[in-house]
Coordinates of C-alpha atoms in Angstrom, one line a residue:
Chain S
M70 CA 103.8 73.2 141.7
T71 CA 106.7 74.1 143.8
T72 CA 110.1 73.6 142.2
Y73 CA 112.5 72.1 144.8
T74 CA 116.2 72.4 144.8
H75 CA 118.9 70.3 146.6
D76 CA 118.5 72.7 149.5
T77 CA 114.8 72.8 149.8
V78 CA 113.5 69.4 148.7
P79 CA 111.8 67.6 151.6
T80 CA 113.1 64.2 152.7
R81 CA 110.6 61.5 152.0
F82 CA 110.5 57.8 153.0
V83 CA 109.5 54.6 151.3
E84 CA 109.5 51.1 153.0
T85 CA 110.3 47.9 151.3
Q86 CA 111.9 44.6 152.3
G87 CA 111.6 45.7 155.9
I88 CA 113.9 48.9 155.3
R89 CA 112.6 52.4 155.5
F90 CA 114.6 54.2 152.9
A91 CA 115.1 58.1 153.2
Y92 CA 115.2 59.9 149.9
R93 CA 114.8 63.2 148.1
R94 CA 113.5 63.6 144.6
F95 CA 113.6 66.8 142.6
G96 CA 114.3 68.2 139.2
K97 CA 112.7 68.0 135.7
T98 CA 110.2 65.1 135.5
G99 CA 108.9 63.1 132.6
G100 CA 112.2 61.4 131.5
V101 CA 114.4 58.9 132.9
P102 CA 115.4 59.8 136.5
I103 CA 119.0 59.5 137.7
V104 CA 119.7 57.7 141.0
M105 CA 122.7 58.8 142.9
N106 CA 124.8 56.3 144.9
I107 CA 127.2 58.1 147.4
H108 CA 130.7 57.4 148.6
F109 CA 132.1 55.8 151.8
R110 CA 130.8 57.5 154.9
G111 CA 128.4 59.5 152.8
T112 CA 124.7 60.4 153.2
M113 CA 122.3 62.3 150.9
D114 CA 123.8 65.3 152.3
H115 CA 127.4 64.7 151.0
W116 CA 126.5 65.5 147.4
D117 CA 127.5 68.7 145.9
P118 CA 124.4 70.9 145.1
A119 CA 126.2 72.4 142.1
V120 CA 126.2 68.8 140.6
T121 CA 122.7 67.6 141.9
D122 CA 120.8 71.0 140.9
G123 CA 122.7 71.0 137.6
L124 CA 121.6 67.5 136.7
A125 CA 118.1 68.4 137.9
R126 CA 117.8 71.1 135.3
Q127 CA 117.3 68.4 132.7
R128 CA 116.1 65.2 134.6
E129 CA 114.8 64.1 137.9
V130 CA 117.4 63.5 140.5
I131 CA 117.0 60.9 143.3
L132 CA 119.3 61.0 146.4
F133 CA 118.8 58.4 148.9
D134 CA 120.5 56.8 152.0
N135 CA 121.0 53.2 151.5
A136 CA 120.2 50.6 154.2
G137 CA 121.7 51.5 157.6
I138 CA 123.0 54.9 156.2
G139 CA 121.9 58.3 157.4
A140 CA 118.1 58.5 157.8
S141 CA 117.4 55.1 156.5
S142 CA 116.7 52.1 158.7
G143 CA 118.2 48.7 158.4
E144 CA 121.7 47.4 158.5
T145 CA 124.6 48.3 156.1
P146 CA 125.7 45.0 154.5
A147 CA 129.4 44.1 154.6
N148 CA 129.5 43.4 150.8
V149 CA 128.8 45.5 147.8
P150 CA 126.3 43.1 146.0
A151 CA 123.9 43.2 149.0
M152 CA 124.1 47.1 148.9
A153 CA 123.2 46.8 145.3
T154 CA 120.2 44.5 146.1
N155 CA 119.0 47.1 148.6
A156 CA 119.4 49.9 146.2
I157 CA 117.4 48.0 143.5
A158 CA 114.7 47.3 146.1
F159 CA 114.5 50.9 146.9
I160 CA 114.3 52.1 143.2
E161 CA 111.6 49.5 142.6
A162 CA 109.7 50.6 145.6
L163 CA 109.4 54.0 144.0
G164 CA 107.7 52.4 141.0
I165 CA 110.6 53.3 138.7
G166 CA 111.1 50.8 135.7
K167 CA 114.1 52.4 134.2
A168 CA 116.8 54.6 135.7
D169 CA 120.2 56.1 135.0
I170 CA 122.6 55.3 137.8
L171 CA 125.4 57.4 139.0
G172 CA 127.8 56.0 141.5
Y173 CA 130.7 57.7 143.3
S174 CA 133.6 55.8 144.8
I175 CA 132.0 52.8 146.6
G176 CA 128.7 54.0 145.1
G177 CA 130.3 53.4 141.8
K178 CA 130.9 49.8 142.8
V179 CA 127.2 49.6 143.9
A180 CA 126.2 51.0 140.6
Q181 CA 128.0 48.3 138.7
E182 CA 126.5 45.6 140.8
I183 CA 123.0 47.2 140.2
A184 CA 123.6 46.8 136.4
V185 CA 124.8 43.2 137.0
Q186 CA 121.8 42.2 139.1
A187 CA 119.0 44.2 137.3
P188 CA 120.2 45.0 133.8
D189 CA 116.7 45.9 132.6
L190 CA 116.2 48.4 135.3
V191 CA 119.3 50.5 134.2
R192 CA 119.5 52.8 131.1
K193 CA 122.9 54.2 131.5
L194 CA 125.7 54.3 134.2
I195 CA 127.9 57.1 135.2
L196 CA 130.9 55.8 137.3
M197 CA 132.8 58.5 139.2
G198 CA 136.2 58.1 141.0
T199 CA 135.7 54.3 141.3
G200 CA 137.1 51.1 140.2
P201 CA 136.1 47.5 139.2
R202 CA 136.0 44.5 141.4
G203 CA 139.6 43.7 142.2
A204 CA 140.6 47.3 142.0
D205 CA 144.4 48.2 142.0
T206 CA 144.6 50.2 145.3
T207 CA 148.4 50.1 145.5
A208 CA 148.8 53.8 145.3
S209 CA 145.8 54.7 147.4
K210 CA 146.2 57.2 150.2
S211 CA 142.8 56.3 151.6
G212 CA 144.0 54.8 154.8
A213 CA 146.1 57.9 155.8
I214 CA 143.4 60.4 154.6
F215 CA 140.6 58.8 156.5
S216 CA 142.6 58.1 159.7
A217 CA 143.9 61.7 160.0
I218 CA 142.4 64.3 162.4
Y219 CA 140.9 67.5 160.8
D220 CA 140.0 70.7 162.3
P221 CA 137.2 71.4 161.6
P222 CA 136.3 67.8 161.1
E223 CA 134.6 68.3 157.8
H224 CA 137.9 69.3 156.3
L225 CA 138.2 65.5 155.9
W226 CA 136.2 65.9 152.7
I227 CA 138.7 68.4 151.3
A228 CA 141.5 65.8 151.8
A229 CA 139.4 62.9 150.5
H230 CA 138.0 64.7 147.4
F231 CA 140.6 67.2 146.3
L232 CA 144.3 67.4 145.7
P233 CA 146.5 69.0 148.5
S234 CA 147.3 72.1 146.5
P235 CA 146.1 75.6 146.6
T236 CA 143.7 74.9 143.7
G237 CA 142.5 71.7 145.4
R238 CA 141.9 73.5 148.7
A239 CA 140.1 76.4 147.1
A240 CA 137.8 74.0 145.3
G241 CA 137.2 72.1 148.4
L242 CA 136.3 75.1 150.5
K243 CA 133.7 76.1 147.9
Y244 CA 132.3 72.7 147.8
L245 CA 132.0 72.5 151.6
E246 CA 130.1 75.9 151.5
R247 CA 127.6 74.7 149.0
K248 CA 127.3 71.4 150.8
H249 CA 126.5 73.0 154.1
R250 CA 123.9 75.4 152.9
R251 CA 121.2 72.8 153.7
H252 CA 120.5 72.5 157.4
D253 CA 118.2 69.6 158.0
R254 CA 120.7 67.0 157.2
S255 CA 120.7 63.2 157.4
P256 CA 122.6 61.8 160.3
E257 CA 126.3 61.1 159.7
V258 CA 127.3 57.4 158.9
S259 CA 127.5 55.5 162.1
E260 CA 130.9 53.7 163.0
A261 CA 129.2 50.3 162.6
S262 CA 128.1 51.1 159.1
A263 CA 131.4 52.6 158.2
V264 CA 133.1 49.4 159.3
A265 CA 130.7 47.3 157.2
Q266 CA 131.4 49.6 154.2
L267 CA 135.2 49.1 154.7
Q268 CA 134.7 45.3 154.9
A269 CA 132.7 45.5 151.6
I270 CA 135.4 47.6 149.9
V271 CA 138.2 45.2 151.0
Q272 CA 136.2 42.2 149.8
S273 CA 135.3 43.8 146.6
N274 CA 138.9 44.5 145.8
E275 CA 140.2 41.1 146.3
Q276 CA 142.3 40.3 143.2
T277 CA 141.3 36.8 142.0
N278 CA 141.7 35.2 138.6
G279 CA 139.2 36.5 136.1
V280 CA 137.9 39.1 138.6
L281 CA 137.3 41.6 135.8
D282 CA 135.4 39.3 133.6
Y283 CA 131.9 40.6 134.8
L284 CA 132.6 43.9 133.2
G285 CA 132.1 42.2 129.8
G286 CA 128.6 41.6 130.8
I287 CA 127.6 45.1 131.4
H288 CA 126.4 46.3 128.0
H289 CA 124.9 49.5 129.1
P290 CA 126.4 52.7 127.9
V291 CA 128.8 53.9 130.6
L292 CA 130.5 57.1 131.3
V293 CA 133.6 56.6 133.5
V294 CA 134.9 59.7 135.1
D295 CA 138.1 60.2 137.0
G296 CA 140.5 62.8 138.4
S297 CA 144.1 62.8 137.0
N298 CA 145.4 61.7 140.3
D299 CA 142.8 60.1 142.4
L300 CA 144.2 59.7 145.9
I301 CA 141.4 57.2 147.1
I302 CA 140.8 54.9 144.2
P303 CA 143.8 55.4 141.9
T304 CA 143.1 56.8 138.3
I305 CA 144.4 53.5 136.7
N306 CA 141.1 51.9 137.7
G307 CA 139.1 54.3 135.6
F308 CA 141.1 53.3 132.6
T309 CA 140.8 49.6 133.5
L310 CA 137.0 50.0 133.7
Q311 CA 136.9 51.7 130.3
Q312 CA 139.1 49.1 128.8
H313 CA 137.0 46.1 129.9
L314 CA 133.6 47.5 129.7
P315 CA 132.1 46.9 126.1
N316 CA 130.5 50.4 125.8
A317 CA 132.2 52.8 128.0
Q318 CA 133.5 56.4 127.5
L319 CA 136.3 57.7 129.8
I320 CA 136.9 61.3 130.7
I321 CA 139.8 62.2 133.0
Y322 CA 140.0 65.8 134.2
P323 CA 143.3 67.6 134.9
D324 CA 144.7 68.4 138.2
S325 CA 142.2 66.7 140.3
S326 CA 141.8 63.8 142.7
H327 CA 138.7 61.9 143.8
A328 CA 135.9 64.4 143.1
P329 CA 136.6 66.0 139.7
F330 CA 132.8 66.7 139.3
Y331 CA 132.9 68.8 142.4
Q332 CA 136.0 70.7 141.0
Y333 CA 134.6 71.4 137.5
P334 CA 130.9 71.1 138.1
E335 CA 129.8 72.9 134.8
L336 CA 132.1 71.0 132.6
F337 CA 131.0 67.7 134.2
L338 CA 127.4 68.6 133.7
A339 CA 128.0 69.4 130.1
H340 CA 129.7 66.1 129.6
A341 CA 127.2 64.2 131.5
A342 CA 124.3 65.8 129.5
L343 CA 126.1 64.9 126.2
F344 CA 126.3 61.2 127.4
L345 CA 122.8 60.9 129.0
D346 CA 120.9 62.7 126.2
A347 CA 122.7 61.1 123.3
Chain M
M50 CA 131.9 87.1 100.9
T51 CA 131.8 83.5 100.0
T52 CA 131.5 81.0 102.8
Y53 CA 133.8 78.1 101.8
T54 CA 133.5 74.6 103.1
H55 CA 136.0 71.7 103.2
D56 CA 134.8 70.7 99.8
T57 CA 134.9 74.1 98.1
V58 CA 137.7 76.1 99.7
P59 CA 140.5 76.7 97.2
T60 CA 144.1 75.7 97.8
R61 CA 146.4 78.6 98.5
F62 CA 150.2 78.8 98.9
V63 CA 152.5 80.7 101.1
E64 CA 156.3 80.6 100.7
T65 CA 158.8 80.7 103.6
Q66 CA 162.1 79.2 104.5
G67 CA 162.4 78.2 100.8
I68 CA 159.2 75.9 101.2
R69 CA 156.1 76.7 99.3
F70 CA 153.3 75.4 101.6
A71 CA 149.9 74.5 100.2
Y72 CA 147.0 75.2 102.6
R73 CA 143.3 75.9 102.9
R74 CA 141.7 78.2 105.3
F75 CA 138.0 78.5 106.0
G76 CA 135.4 78.9 108.7
K77 CA 134.4 81.5 111.1
T78 CA 137.0 84.2 111.4
G79 CA 137.9 86.6 114.4
G80 CA 138.9 84.1 117.0
V81 CA 141.8 81.8 117.4
P82 CA 142.3 79.5 114.4
I83 CA 142.9 75.8 114.6
V84 CA 145.8 74.4 112.7
M85 CA 145.4 70.6 111.8
N86 CA 148.4 68.3 111.5
I87 CA 147.6 65.1 109.7
H88 CA 148.7 61.5 110.2
F89 CA 151.4 59.3 108.4
R90 CA 150.9 59.2 104.5
G91 CA 148.1 62.0 105.0
T92 CA 147.5 65.2 103.1
M93 CA 145.0 68.0 103.6
D94 CA 142.6 65.6 101.8
H95 CA 142.8 62.9 104.3
W96 CA 140.8 64.9 106.9
D97 CA 137.1 64.0 107.5
P98 CA 134.9 67.0 106.3
A99 CA 132.4 66.1 109.1
V100 CA 135.1 67.2 111.6
T101 CA 136.7 70.1 109.7
D102 CA 133.3 71.5 108.7
G103 CA 132.1 71.0 112.2
L104 CA 135.1 72.9 113.8
A105 CA 134.7 75.5 111.2
R106 CA 131.2 76.5 112.4
Q107 CA 132.8 78.3 115.4
R108 CA 136.4 78.9 114.3
E109 CA 138.7 79.3 111.4
V110 CA 140.2 75.9 110.3
I111 CA 143.5 75.7 108.6
L112 CA 144.5 72.6 106.7
F113 CA 148.0 72.4 105.2
D114 CA 150.5 70.0 103.7
N115 CA 153.8 70.1 105.6
A116 CA 157.1 70.1 103.7
G117 CA 157.5 67.5 101.1
I118 CA 153.9 66.3 101.6
G119 CA 151.0 66.6 98.9
A120 CA 150.9 69.9 97.1
S121 CA 153.8 71.4 99.2
S122 CA 157.5 71.8 98.1
G123 CA 160.5 71.0 100.1
E124 CA 161.7 67.8 101.8
T125 CA 160.0 65.7 104.4
P126 CA 162.4 65.6 107.4
A127 CA 163.2 62.3 108.9
N128 CA 162.6 63.5 112.5
V129 CA 159.5 65.0 114.3
P130 CA 161.1 68.2 115.7
A131 CA 162.1 69.3 112.2
M132 CA 158.5 68.7 111.1
A133 CA 157.4 70.9 113.8
T134 CA 159.9 73.7 113.0
N135 CA 158.4 73.6 109.4
A136 CA 154.9 73.8 110.7
I137 CA 155.8 76.8 112.9
A138 CA 157.4 78.5 109.9
F139 CA 154.1 78.0 107.9
I140 CA 151.9 79.2 110.8
E141 CA 154.1 82.4 111.3
A142 CA 154.2 82.9 107.5
L143 CA 150.5 83.4 107.6
G144 CA 150.9 86.1 110.2
I145 CA 149.2 84.1 112.9
G146 CA 150.5 84.9 116.4
K147 CA 148.3 82.5 118.4
A148 CA 146.8 79.2 117.3
D149 CA 145.1 76.1 118.6
I150 CA 146.8 73.1 117.3
L151 CA 145.2 69.8 116.6
G152 CA 147.4 66.8 115.8
Y153 CA 146.4 63.3 114.7
S154 CA 148.7 60.3 115.0
I155 CA 152.3 61.6 113.9
G156 CA 150.5 64.9 113.6
G157 CA 149.9 64.7 117.4
K158 CA 153.7 64.1 117.8
V159 CA 154.3 67.2 115.5
A160 CA 151.7 69.2 117.6
Q161 CA 153.7 68.4 120.9
E162 CA 156.9 69.5 119.4
I163 CA 155.3 72.8 118.1
A164 CA 154.2 73.5 121.7
V165 CA 157.8 72.8 122.9
Q166 CA 159.5 74.8 120.3
A167 CA 157.1 77.8 120.1
P168 CA 155.0 77.8 123.4
D169 CA 153.8 81.3 122.8
L170 CA 152.4 80.5 119.4
V171 CA 150.1 77.9 121.0
R172 CA 146.9 78.5 122.9
K173 CA 145.6 74.9 123.3
L174 CA 146.4 71.5 122.0
I175 CA 144.1 68.6 120.8
L176 CA 146.1 65.3 120.5
M177 CA 144.1 62.6 118.7
G178 CA 145.2 59.0 118.5
T179 CA 148.8 59.7 119.3
G180 CA 151.4 59.2 122.0
P181 CA 154.4 60.8 123.6
R182 CA 158.1 60.6 122.6
G183 CA 159.0 57.0 123.6
A184 CA 155.5 55.7 122.9
D185 CA 154.6 52.2 123.8
T186 CA 154.0 50.5 120.5
T187 CA 154.2 46.9 121.6
A188 CA 150.6 46.2 120.8
S189 CA 150.4 48.2 117.6
K190 CA 149.2 46.4 114.4
S191 CA 150.5 49.3 112.3
G192 CA 153.0 47.2 110.4
A193 CA 150.5 44.6 109.3
I194 CA 147.9 47.3 108.5
F195 CA 150.1 49.5 106.3
S196 CA 151.7 46.5 104.5
A197 CA 148.6 44.8 103.5
I198 CA 147.0 45.1 100.0
Y199 CA 143.5 46.7 99.8
D200 CA 141.0 46.6 97.0
P201 CA 140.1 49.4 96.5
P202 CA 143.4 50.8 97.8
E203 CA 141.7 53.6 99.8
H204 CA 140.3 50.9 102.1
L205 CA 143.7 51.0 103.7
W206 CA 142.2 53.9 105.6
I207 CA 139.3 51.8 106.9
A208 CA 141.8 49.4 108.4
A209 CA 144.1 52.2 109.7
H210 CA 141.3 54.2 111.3
F211 CA 138.5 51.9 112.4
L212 CA 138.1 48.6 114.1
P213 CA 137.7 45.4 112.0
S214 CA 134.0 45.1 113.0
P215 CA 130.7 45.6 111.1
T216 CA 130.3 48.9 113.2
G217 CA 134.0 50.0 112.3
R218 CA 133.5 49.1 108.7
A219 CA 130.2 50.9 108.4
A220 CA 131.8 54.1 110.0
G221 CA 134.9 53.7 107.7
L222 CA 132.7 53.6 104.5
K223 CA 130.9 56.7 105.5
Y224 CA 134.2 58.4 106.2
L225 CA 135.6 57.5 102.9
E226 CA 132.4 58.8 101.1
R227 CA 132.6 62.2 103.0
K228 CA 136.4 62.4 102.3
H229 CA 136.1 61.7 98.5
R230 CA 133.4 64.3 97.8
R231 CA 136.3 66.7 97.0
H232 CA 137.8 66.2 93.7
D233 CA 140.8 68.6 93.3
R234 CA 143.0 66.8 95.8
S235 CA 146.6 67.1 97.0
P236 CA 148.9 64.4 95.4
E237 CA 149.2 61.5 97.7
V238 CA 152.4 61.3 99.9
S239 CA 155.4 60.0 97.9
E240 CA 157.2 56.9 98.9
A241 CA 160.3 59.0 99.8
S242 CA 158.3 61.1 102.2
A243 CA 156.5 58.1 103.7
V244 CA 160.0 56.5 104.4
A245 CA 161.1 59.8 106.1
Q246 CA 158.0 59.9 108.3
L247 CA 158.5 56.2 109.3
Q248 CA 162.1 57.0 110.2
A249 CA 160.8 60.0 112.2
I250 CA 158.2 57.8 113.9
V251 CA 160.9 55.1 114.9
Q252 CA 163.3 57.7 116.2
S253 CA 160.5 59.5 118.2
N254 CA 159.4 56.3 119.8
E255 CA 162.9 55.4 121.2
Q256 CA 162.5 54.5 124.8
T257 CA 165.3 56.3 126.7
N258 CA 165.5 57.3 130.4
G259 CA 163.4 60.3 131.1
V260 CA 162.0 60.3 127.7
L261 CA 158.6 61.6 129.2
D262 CA 160.1 64.5 131.0
Y263 CA 159.4 67.1 128.3
L264 CA 155.7 66.6 128.9
G265 CA 156.0 68.3 132.3
G266 CA 157.1 71.5 130.3
I267 CA 154.0 71.7 128.1
H268 CA 151.8 73.8 130.3
H269 CA 149.0 74.5 127.7
P270 CA 145.6 73.1 128.2
V271 CA 145.5 69.8 126.2
L272 CA 142.6 67.6 125.1
V273 CA 143.8 64.1 124.6
V274 CA 141.5 61.9 122.5
D275 CA 141.7 58.2 121.9
G276 CA 139.7 55.1 120.7
S277 CA 139.1 52.4 123.1
N278 CA 141.4 50.1 121.1
D279 CA 143.8 52.2 119.0
L280 CA 145.4 49.6 116.6
I281 CA 148.0 52.0 115.3
I282 CA 149.3 53.8 118.5
P283 CA 147.9 51.8 121.4
T284 CA 145.4 53.5 123.7
I285 CA 147.6 53.3 126.8
N286 CA 149.7 56.2 125.2
G287 CA 146.8 58.5 125.5
F288 CA 146.6 57.6 129.2
T289 CA 150.4 58.2 129.5
L290 CA 150.1 61.6 127.9
Q291 CA 147.2 62.6 130.3
Q292 CA 149.2 61.4 133.3
H293 CA 152.3 63.3 132.3
L294 CA 150.9 66.5 131.0
P295 CA 150.4 69.2 133.7
N296 CA 147.0 70.3 132.3
A297 CA 145.4 67.6 130.2
Q298 CA 141.9 66.3 129.9
L299 CA 141.5 62.8 128.3
I300 CA 138.6 61.5 126.6
I301 CA 138.4 57.8 125.3
Y302 CA 135.4 56.8 123.1
P303 CA 134.0 53.3 123.2
D304 CA 134.4 50.7 120.4
S305 CA 136.7 52.6 118.3
S306 CA 140.4 52.4 117.0
H307 CA 142.6 55.2 115.7
A308 CA 140.0 57.7 114.5
P309 CA 137.2 58.1 117.1
F310 CA 136.6 61.6 115.8
Y311 CA 135.6 60.2 112.4
Q312 CA 133.4 57.6 114.1
Y313 CA 131.6 60.0 116.5
P314 CA 132.1 63.4 114.8
E315 CA 129.3 65.2 116.5
L316 CA 130.2 64.1 119.9
F317 CA 133.8 64.8 119.3
L318 CA 132.8 68.4 118.0
A319 CA 130.8 69.0 121.1
H320 CA 133.7 67.9 123.4
A321 CA 136.1 69.8 121.4
A322 CA 134.0 73.0 121.6
L323 CA 133.6 72.6 125.4
F324 CA 137.5 72.4 125.7
L325 CA 138.5 75.0 123.1
D326 CA 135.8 77.6 124.2
A327 CA 136.2 77.2 128.0

């Protein structure tokens, strides 16, 4: 049997609820797989192979494009719970009864809603660079970062994921190099889908009375991971998640922004393995 | 050569600056030793053998009673920086040129001041259940916990270290059992020394303008560790430490109070090894 990696695993498709989901599945089979939920404007090809291949050493990794994203058909919903409903349909269509769910940024919001809607489907959650419903985005630089012009354009992801420092830039360039090794890529996220994602984020972050109460109902073990200075979803939101989830561990990495797991992949992988294999 | 453990290592003494320091030294030699600074009303015998023996598998562990504490002579100073000066004198008297410093609670405050006063003596810091100068103690239950009566008296340490829940109590009882395996113990902290420690804590927590600025000058790698609901030094202080130290990782453990490393010793040891051996 061929052992696939992030770079070599073929894209496959599964159809359910009228949506044809594009996905890739690789790594060590036989245990609980981990399903990865990507960030705003992200497809399967925005993950860092250092992280996905690292996770795949010990478990099966499933990357996918949610509805209306990348190589998947369907429409991107303008609210996070509907994205979670689609993700659940996708996971169940694969015949998976129990999964670990990793969510990054808006993907972390989707991951939380998956746990709310389908608690029995979820074993453990990893929430990376994200926040709860009603997140405090006062200090976010997201607007400026996503509206700026970059040359080359993919340097947007250095600005969105890393600190504007020599260390951050160096880590960002290495990440881009790893990420672009693969050539047959999912189409980038359409403007229509990006607009829907933005609407979903704005709605999700509305600060209403008791907005955090749902966190008390997520009883799964959760690993919350943040950079020390997350410029997209401010770091305080990771602390808020940890404080309101009944069973959450928080790890904050030094000198990092939105993507500490791309900056310290080996340390993250060790921490993730300790958490997932406990 | 005999391999000593927490329970069997003999107490030794070293004299410097007119103080006769009691200490114990065990574990794997040849690397950078770790010097452990204990909490309010604590002696060498208040550490959890699960943690000290665990650390000793990979490095030399040095426990000591600071001036005026336990089996050491001298007077306990009424301010934290003077405690650090004494700790530095002790470490240097052992002929150690570079050490990792672990500090728990007031010991974490001492550890920070050691790094301030003798930066070249310190390789890395682990700060457990502690806070910065000017710590926010608004939510602390320390007064009520330390003034209550316990039967047996050592159950004070269940209340001081663990949450008042079945899980916390069970972890506390196991900790006490491990801790009391050793019979030749340092004398408990005198009332005079406890009063001096309290004065030091109050002075250290005064909230003045720029009180956190010193953290910017501690450039060592730091691992900050907290329980999710530290009843003695509220958890927000760990977040504050992480946010103001230039090179700090923060780990917060779920469902725990002041002593998460006694509640989750194996996980803490794995995290500490990843940090110390990086």
